[in-house]
Tab-separated table of C-alpha atoms in Angstrom:
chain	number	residue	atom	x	y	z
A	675	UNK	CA	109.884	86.624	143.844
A	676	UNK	CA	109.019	89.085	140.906
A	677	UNK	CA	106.954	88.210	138.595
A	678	UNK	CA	108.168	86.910	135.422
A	679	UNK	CA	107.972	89.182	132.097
A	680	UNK	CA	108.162	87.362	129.000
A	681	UNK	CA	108.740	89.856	125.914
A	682	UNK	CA	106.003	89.318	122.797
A	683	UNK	CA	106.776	89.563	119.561
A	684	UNK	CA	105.414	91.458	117.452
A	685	UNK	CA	103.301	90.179	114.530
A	686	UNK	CA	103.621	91.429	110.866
A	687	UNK	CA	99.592	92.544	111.440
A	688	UNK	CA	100.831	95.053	114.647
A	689	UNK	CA	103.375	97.163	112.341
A	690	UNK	CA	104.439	97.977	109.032
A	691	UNK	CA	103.470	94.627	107.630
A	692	UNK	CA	99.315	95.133	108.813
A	693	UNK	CA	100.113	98.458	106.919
A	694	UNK	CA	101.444	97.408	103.670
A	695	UNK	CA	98.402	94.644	103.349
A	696	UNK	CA	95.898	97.451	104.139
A	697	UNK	CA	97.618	99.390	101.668
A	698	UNK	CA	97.718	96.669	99.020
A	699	UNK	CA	94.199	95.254	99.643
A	700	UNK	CA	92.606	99.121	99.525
A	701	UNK	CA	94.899	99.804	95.945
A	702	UNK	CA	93.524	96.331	94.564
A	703	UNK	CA	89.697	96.991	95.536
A	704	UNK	CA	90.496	100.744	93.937
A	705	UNK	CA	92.111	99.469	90.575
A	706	UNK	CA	89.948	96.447	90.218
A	707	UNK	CA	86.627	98.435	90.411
A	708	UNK	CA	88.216	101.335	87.950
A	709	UNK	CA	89.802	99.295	85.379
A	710	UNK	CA	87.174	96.879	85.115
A	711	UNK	CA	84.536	100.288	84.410
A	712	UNK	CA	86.949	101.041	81.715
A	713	UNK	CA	86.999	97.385	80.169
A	714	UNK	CA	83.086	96.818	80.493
A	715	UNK	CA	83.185	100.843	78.643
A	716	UNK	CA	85.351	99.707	76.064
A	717	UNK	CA	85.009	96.129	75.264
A	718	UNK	CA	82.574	94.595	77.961
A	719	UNK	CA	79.411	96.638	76.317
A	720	UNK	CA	80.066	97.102	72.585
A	721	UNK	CA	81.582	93.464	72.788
A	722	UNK	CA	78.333	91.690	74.497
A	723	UNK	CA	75.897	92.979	71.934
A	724	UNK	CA	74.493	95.313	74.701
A	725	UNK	CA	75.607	98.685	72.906
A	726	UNK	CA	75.020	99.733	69.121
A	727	UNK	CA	76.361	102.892	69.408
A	728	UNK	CA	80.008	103.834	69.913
A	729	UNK	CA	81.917	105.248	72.487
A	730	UNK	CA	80.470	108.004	73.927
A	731	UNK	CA	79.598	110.188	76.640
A	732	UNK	CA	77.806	107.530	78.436
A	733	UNK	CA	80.539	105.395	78.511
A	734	UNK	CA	82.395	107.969	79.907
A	735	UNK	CA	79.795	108.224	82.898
A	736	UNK	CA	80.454	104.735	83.439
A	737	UNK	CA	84.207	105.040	83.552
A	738	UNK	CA	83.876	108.255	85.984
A	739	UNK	CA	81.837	106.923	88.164
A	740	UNK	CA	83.874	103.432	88.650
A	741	UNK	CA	87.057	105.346	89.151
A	742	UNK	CA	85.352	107.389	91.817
A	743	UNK	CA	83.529	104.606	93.393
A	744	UNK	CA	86.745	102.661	93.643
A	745	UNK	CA	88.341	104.672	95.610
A	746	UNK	CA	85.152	104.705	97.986
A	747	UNK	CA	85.429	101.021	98.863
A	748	UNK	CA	89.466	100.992	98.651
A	749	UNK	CA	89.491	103.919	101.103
A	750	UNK	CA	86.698	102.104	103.505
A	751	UNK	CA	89.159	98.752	103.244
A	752	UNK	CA	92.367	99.888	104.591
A	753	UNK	CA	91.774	103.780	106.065
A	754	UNK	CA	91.434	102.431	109.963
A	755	UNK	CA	94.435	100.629	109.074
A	756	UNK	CA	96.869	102.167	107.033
A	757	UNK	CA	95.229	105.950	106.821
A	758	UNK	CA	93.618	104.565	103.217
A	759	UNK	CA	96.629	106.333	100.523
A	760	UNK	CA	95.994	104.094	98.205
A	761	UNK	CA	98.387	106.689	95.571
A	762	UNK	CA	101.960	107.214	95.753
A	763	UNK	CA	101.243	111.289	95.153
A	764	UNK	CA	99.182	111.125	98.663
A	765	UNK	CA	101.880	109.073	100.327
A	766	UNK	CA	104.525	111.630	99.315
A	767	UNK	CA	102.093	114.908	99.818
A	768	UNK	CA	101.852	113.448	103.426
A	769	UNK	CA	105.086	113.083	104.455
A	770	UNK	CA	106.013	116.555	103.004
A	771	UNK	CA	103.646	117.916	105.130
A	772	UNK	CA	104.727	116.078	108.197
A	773	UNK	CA	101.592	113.511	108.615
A	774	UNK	CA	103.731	110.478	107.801
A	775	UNK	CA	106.986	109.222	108.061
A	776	UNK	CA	109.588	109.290	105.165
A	777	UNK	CA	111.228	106.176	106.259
A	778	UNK	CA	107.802	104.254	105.532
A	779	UNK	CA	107.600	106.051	101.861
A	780	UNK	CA	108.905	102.763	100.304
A	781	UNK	CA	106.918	100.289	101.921
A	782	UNK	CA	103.500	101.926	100.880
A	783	UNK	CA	104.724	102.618	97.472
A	784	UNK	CA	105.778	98.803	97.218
A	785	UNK	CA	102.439	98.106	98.648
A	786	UNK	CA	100.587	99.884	96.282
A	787	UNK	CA	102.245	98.849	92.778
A	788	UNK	CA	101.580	95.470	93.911
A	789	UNK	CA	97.906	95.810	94.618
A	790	UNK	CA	97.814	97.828	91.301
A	791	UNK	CA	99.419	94.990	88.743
A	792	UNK	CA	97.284	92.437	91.026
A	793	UNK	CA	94.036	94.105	89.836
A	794	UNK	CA	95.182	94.412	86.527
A	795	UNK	CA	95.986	90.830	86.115
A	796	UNK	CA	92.981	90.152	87.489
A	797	UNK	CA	90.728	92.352	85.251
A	798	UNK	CA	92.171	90.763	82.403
A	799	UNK	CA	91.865	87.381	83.650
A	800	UNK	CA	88.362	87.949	83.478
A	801	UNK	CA	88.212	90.339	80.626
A	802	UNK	CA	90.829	88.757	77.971
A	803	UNK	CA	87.792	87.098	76.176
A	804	UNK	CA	86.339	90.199	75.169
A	805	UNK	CA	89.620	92.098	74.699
A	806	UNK	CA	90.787	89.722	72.082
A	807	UNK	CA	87.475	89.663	70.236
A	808	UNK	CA	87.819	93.373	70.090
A	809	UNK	CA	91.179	93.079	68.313
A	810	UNK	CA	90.237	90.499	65.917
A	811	UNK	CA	87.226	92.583	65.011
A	812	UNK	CA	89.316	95.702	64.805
A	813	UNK	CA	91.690	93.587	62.567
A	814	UNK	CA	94.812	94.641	64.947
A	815	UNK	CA	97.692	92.405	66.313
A	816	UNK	CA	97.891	93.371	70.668
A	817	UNK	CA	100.469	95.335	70.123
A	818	UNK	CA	98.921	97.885	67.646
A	819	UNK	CA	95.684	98.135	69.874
A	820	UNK	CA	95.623	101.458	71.843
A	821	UNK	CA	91.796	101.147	72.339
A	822	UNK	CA	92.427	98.005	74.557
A	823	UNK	CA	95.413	99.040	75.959
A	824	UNK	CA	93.234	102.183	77.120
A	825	UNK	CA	91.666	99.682	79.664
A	826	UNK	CA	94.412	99.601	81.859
A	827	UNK	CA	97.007	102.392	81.520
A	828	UNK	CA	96.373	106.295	80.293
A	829	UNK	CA	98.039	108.045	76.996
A	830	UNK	CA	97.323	111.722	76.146
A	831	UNK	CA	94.838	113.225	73.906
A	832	UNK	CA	96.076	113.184	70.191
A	833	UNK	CA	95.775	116.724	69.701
A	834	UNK	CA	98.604	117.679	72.288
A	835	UNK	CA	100.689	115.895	69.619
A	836	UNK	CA	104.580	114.802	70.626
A	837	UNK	CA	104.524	117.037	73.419
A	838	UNK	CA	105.015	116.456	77.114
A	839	UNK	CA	104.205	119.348	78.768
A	840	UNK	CA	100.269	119.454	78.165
A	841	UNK	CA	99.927	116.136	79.079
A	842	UNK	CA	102.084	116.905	82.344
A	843	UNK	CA	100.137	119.819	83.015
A	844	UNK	CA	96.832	118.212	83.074
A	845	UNK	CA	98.253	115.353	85.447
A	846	UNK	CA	99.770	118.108	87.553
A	847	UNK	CA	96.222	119.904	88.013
A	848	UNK	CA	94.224	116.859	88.172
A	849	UNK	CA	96.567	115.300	91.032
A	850	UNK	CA	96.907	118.860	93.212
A	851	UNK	CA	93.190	119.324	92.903
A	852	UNK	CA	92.650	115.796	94.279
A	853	UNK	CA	95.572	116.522	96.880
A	854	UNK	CA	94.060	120.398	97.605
A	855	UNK	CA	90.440	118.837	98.353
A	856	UNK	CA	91.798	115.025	100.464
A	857	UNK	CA	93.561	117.983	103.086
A	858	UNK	CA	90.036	119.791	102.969
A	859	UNK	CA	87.762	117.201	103.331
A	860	UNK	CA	90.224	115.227	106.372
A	861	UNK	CA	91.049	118.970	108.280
A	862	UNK	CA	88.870	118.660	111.454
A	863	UNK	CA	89.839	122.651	111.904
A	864	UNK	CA	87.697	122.988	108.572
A	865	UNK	CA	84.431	121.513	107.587
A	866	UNK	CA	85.486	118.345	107.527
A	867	UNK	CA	82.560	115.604	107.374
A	868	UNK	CA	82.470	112.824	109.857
A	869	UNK	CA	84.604	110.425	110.115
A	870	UNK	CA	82.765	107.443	108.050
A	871	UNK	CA	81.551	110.226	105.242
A	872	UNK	CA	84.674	111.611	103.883
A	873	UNK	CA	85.698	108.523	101.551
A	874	UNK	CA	82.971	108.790	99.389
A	875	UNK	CA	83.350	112.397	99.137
A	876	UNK	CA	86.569	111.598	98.438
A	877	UNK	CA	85.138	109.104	95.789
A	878	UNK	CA	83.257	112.183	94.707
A	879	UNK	CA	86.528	114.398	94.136
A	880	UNK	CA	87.682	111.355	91.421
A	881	UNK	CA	84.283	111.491	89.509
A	882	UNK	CA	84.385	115.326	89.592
A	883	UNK	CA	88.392	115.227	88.207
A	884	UNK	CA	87.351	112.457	85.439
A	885	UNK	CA	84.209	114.946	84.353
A	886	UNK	CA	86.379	117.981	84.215
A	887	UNK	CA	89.829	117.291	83.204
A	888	UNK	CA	89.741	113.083	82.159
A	889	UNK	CA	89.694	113.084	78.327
A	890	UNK	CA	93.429	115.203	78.087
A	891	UNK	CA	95.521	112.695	79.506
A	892	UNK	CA	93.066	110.004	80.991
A	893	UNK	CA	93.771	111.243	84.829
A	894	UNK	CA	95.992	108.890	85.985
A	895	UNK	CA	96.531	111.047	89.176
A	896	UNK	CA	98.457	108.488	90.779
A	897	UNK	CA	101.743	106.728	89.901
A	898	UNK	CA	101.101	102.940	91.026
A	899	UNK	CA	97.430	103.312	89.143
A	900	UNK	CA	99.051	103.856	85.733
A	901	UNK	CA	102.760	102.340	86.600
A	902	UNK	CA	101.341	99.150	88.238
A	903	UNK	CA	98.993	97.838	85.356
A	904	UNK	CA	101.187	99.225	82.539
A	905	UNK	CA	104.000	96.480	83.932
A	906	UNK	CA	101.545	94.239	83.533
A	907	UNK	CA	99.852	94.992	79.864
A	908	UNK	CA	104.057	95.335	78.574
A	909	UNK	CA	104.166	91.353	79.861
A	910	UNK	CA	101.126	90.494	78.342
A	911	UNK	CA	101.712	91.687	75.531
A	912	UNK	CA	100.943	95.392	74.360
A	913	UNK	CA	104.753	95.759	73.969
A	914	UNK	CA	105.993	99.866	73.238
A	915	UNK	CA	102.660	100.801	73.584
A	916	UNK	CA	102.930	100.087	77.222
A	917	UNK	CA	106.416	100.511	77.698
A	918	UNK	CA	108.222	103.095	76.721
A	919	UNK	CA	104.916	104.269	76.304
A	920	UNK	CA	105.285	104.788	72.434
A	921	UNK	CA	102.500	104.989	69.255
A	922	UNK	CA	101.559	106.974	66.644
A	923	UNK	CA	101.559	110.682	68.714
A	924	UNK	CA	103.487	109.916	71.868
A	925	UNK	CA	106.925	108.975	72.679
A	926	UNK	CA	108.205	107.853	75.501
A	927	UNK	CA	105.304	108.436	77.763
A	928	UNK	CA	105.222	106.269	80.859
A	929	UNK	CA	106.900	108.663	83.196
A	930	UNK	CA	104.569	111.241	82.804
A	931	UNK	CA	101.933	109.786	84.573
A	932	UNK	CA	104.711	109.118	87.590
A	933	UNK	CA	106.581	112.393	87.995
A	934	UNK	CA	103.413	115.071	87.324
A	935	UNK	CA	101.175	113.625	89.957
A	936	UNK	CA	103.844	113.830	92.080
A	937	UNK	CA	104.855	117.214	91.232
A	938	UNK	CA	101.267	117.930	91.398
A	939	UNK	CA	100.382	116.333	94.765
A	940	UNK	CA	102.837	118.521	96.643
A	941	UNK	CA	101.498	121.345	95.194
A	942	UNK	CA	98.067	120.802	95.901
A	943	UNK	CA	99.280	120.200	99.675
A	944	UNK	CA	101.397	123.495	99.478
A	945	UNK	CA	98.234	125.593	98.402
A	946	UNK	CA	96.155	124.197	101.315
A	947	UNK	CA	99.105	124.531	104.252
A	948	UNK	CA	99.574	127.849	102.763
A	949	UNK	CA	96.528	129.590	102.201
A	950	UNK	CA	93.792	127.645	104.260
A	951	UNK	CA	95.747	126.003	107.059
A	952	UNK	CA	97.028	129.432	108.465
A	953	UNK	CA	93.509	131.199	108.913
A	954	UNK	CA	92.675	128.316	110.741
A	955	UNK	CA	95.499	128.135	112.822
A	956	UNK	CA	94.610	132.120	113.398
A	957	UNK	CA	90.833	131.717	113.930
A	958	UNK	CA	91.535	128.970	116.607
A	959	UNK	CA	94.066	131.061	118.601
A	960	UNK	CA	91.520	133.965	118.551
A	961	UNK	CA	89.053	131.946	119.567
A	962	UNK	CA	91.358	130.367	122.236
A	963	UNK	CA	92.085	133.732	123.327
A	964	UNK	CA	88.305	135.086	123.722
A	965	UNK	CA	87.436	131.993	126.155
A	966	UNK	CA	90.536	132.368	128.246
A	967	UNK	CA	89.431	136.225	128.451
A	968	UNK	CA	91.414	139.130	130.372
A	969	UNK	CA	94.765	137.989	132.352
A	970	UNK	CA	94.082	138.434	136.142
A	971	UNK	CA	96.827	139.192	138.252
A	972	UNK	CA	96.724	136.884	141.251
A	973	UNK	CA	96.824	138.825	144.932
C-alpha cells in the first residue's frame, strides 16, 4: 500500500506573516531607541535637572548616535528573517532593483508603519511626564509646541522658509546616500564586511547622515519613521503641527518626508547599479576568463 501523505499547513511564522513580524519588531526596536534619544535630548535631560545648558551640540551627539544605534539592533532583530528593511525607501529601492518582490511591497510597508506608531506610543507612554512639564514651563498649549513635537516627527530648518524644495532636497540626498552605501556595504562582489558586521556599519551610515546633513530637515530618510509617529502625535494631540504638517514657516509638510526618501532611495540604488555594479560585473568575467585560460580544441 503507499504510504500515506498528509499535506501541512503552513504557519503564519513560515511565510509572509514570520516576515511582516520581523519587519515590525526590527522598525519598533529602530524607532523606540531613536525617538527616545531625541526625547531624553529634548526633554529627558534639561527636564531632570541633569543639564543647565541648552540645546546644543551635545545633544545632538546623543540624538545621532541613538538614531544610528537603532538601526543596529533593529537590523540584528529581523535581518535573518525578513532581510532587516526596516524603511519603506529600502523596501521600494529593492524591488526596483530586482532583490524583492513587488507583490510583498504592501505587507512590509504595513509592517513597518505599525512598528513605527507602536514605538511612538510607547516613547510617550514613558516620556509624557516630562513632555508636559516642558510645555507648562515653556507656557505653550500641545498644540503650539514644536520643540516637543520635534521628539517624534521631523520639520525643516526655519531658514528654508515656506519652501518645499530644500527641504525635499536634503531628504532626497540623505535617503540615496543611505540607499548608495546599504548596496555597498551588502555587495559580496565589493568589499562587503561579513555577514554579522554590516548592521552596525549600517548603524554607522545613520550617525554619519545625522552629523552631515540632520539639522536641514531632521533626516527622516524613511517614510514609516516620520509617517508612523506623526499619526500618532496628530491623535495625541499636537493637532496641524503634526498633520498637515503646518506652523509658523511650513505648510503642509508631512508628505515631504514620504515622497523625497523615496525619490531619493531609488536614486541612490540607480547610482550604485550604474556606476559600481557594472565594473564588478566586468572585473568578475575577466577574472572568470583568466582561470578558464585558452580554449583547447578537443582531438
Amino acid at each position: 500500500m503507499a504510504e500515506r501523505t498528509i499535506a501541512r499547513r503552513r504557519g503564519y511564522r513560515e511565510g509572509l506573516g514570520g516576515e511582516m513580524l520581523a519587519e515590525y519588531l526590527g522598525t519598533f526596536v529602530l524607532i523606540l531607541l531613536g525617538i527616545g534619544s531625541v526625547a531624553v535630548a529634548v526633554v529627558g535631560l534639561p527636564g531632570s535637572g541633569r543639564q543647565v545648558v541648552p540645546f546644543g551640540a551635545p545633544n545632538w551627539l546623543i540624538i545621532s548616535w541613538g538614531w544610528g544605534l537603532g538601526v543596529v539592533f533593529g537590523v540584528y532583530v529581523a535581518g535573518g528573517i525578513s532581510g532587516a528593511h526596516l524603511n519603506p525607501a529600502v523596501t521600494l529601492a529593492f524591488a526596483a532593483r530586482k532583490d524583492f518582490p513587488w507583490r510583498k511591497i504592501p505587507a512590509y510597508w504595513f509592517a513597518q508603519l505599525f512598528g513605527a506608531f507602536s514605538a511612538a506610543a510607547l516613547v510617550y507612554s514613558s516620556y509624557h511626564w516630562a513632555i508636559e512639564a516642558a510645555d507648562t514651563k515653556a507656557g505653550l498649549p500641545r498644540d503650539k509646541s514644536l520643540s516637543t513635537y520635534s521628539i517624534f516627527a521631523t520639520f525643516p530648518a526655519q531658514y528654508f522658509g515656506n519652501s518645499w524644495w530644500g527641504p525635499f532636497l536634503d531628504e532626497m540626498i540623505g535617503t540615496g546616500i543611505l540607499l548608495l552605501l546599504i548596496c555597498a556595504l551588502i555587495d559580496l562582489r565589493n568589499t562587503a564586511p561579513g555577514v554579522n558586521l554590516h548592521p552596525f556599519l549600517i548603524g554607522l551610515v545613520v550617525v554619519a547622515i545625522g552629523l552631515t546633513f540632520g539639522t536641514n530637515s531632521g533626516y527622516a530618510i524613511n517614510p514609516a519613521r516620520d509617517f508612523g509617529p506623526r499619526l500618532f502625535t496628530y491623535f495625541e494631540g499636537w493637532g496641524s503641527i503634526a498633520l498637515p504638517g503646518s506652523y509658523m514657516w511650513f505648510n503642509h509638510y508631512w508628505w515631504i518626508p514620504i515622497v523625497a526618501p523615496l525619490c531619493g532611495a531609488l536614486i541612490g540604488v540607480g547610482v550604485y547599479d550604474l556606476v559600481i555594479s557594472p565594473i564588478l560585473v566586468a572585473r568578475r568575467r575577466l577574472a572568470e576568463a583568466q582561470e578558464e585560460g585558452p580554449a583547447t580544441e578537443e582531438i
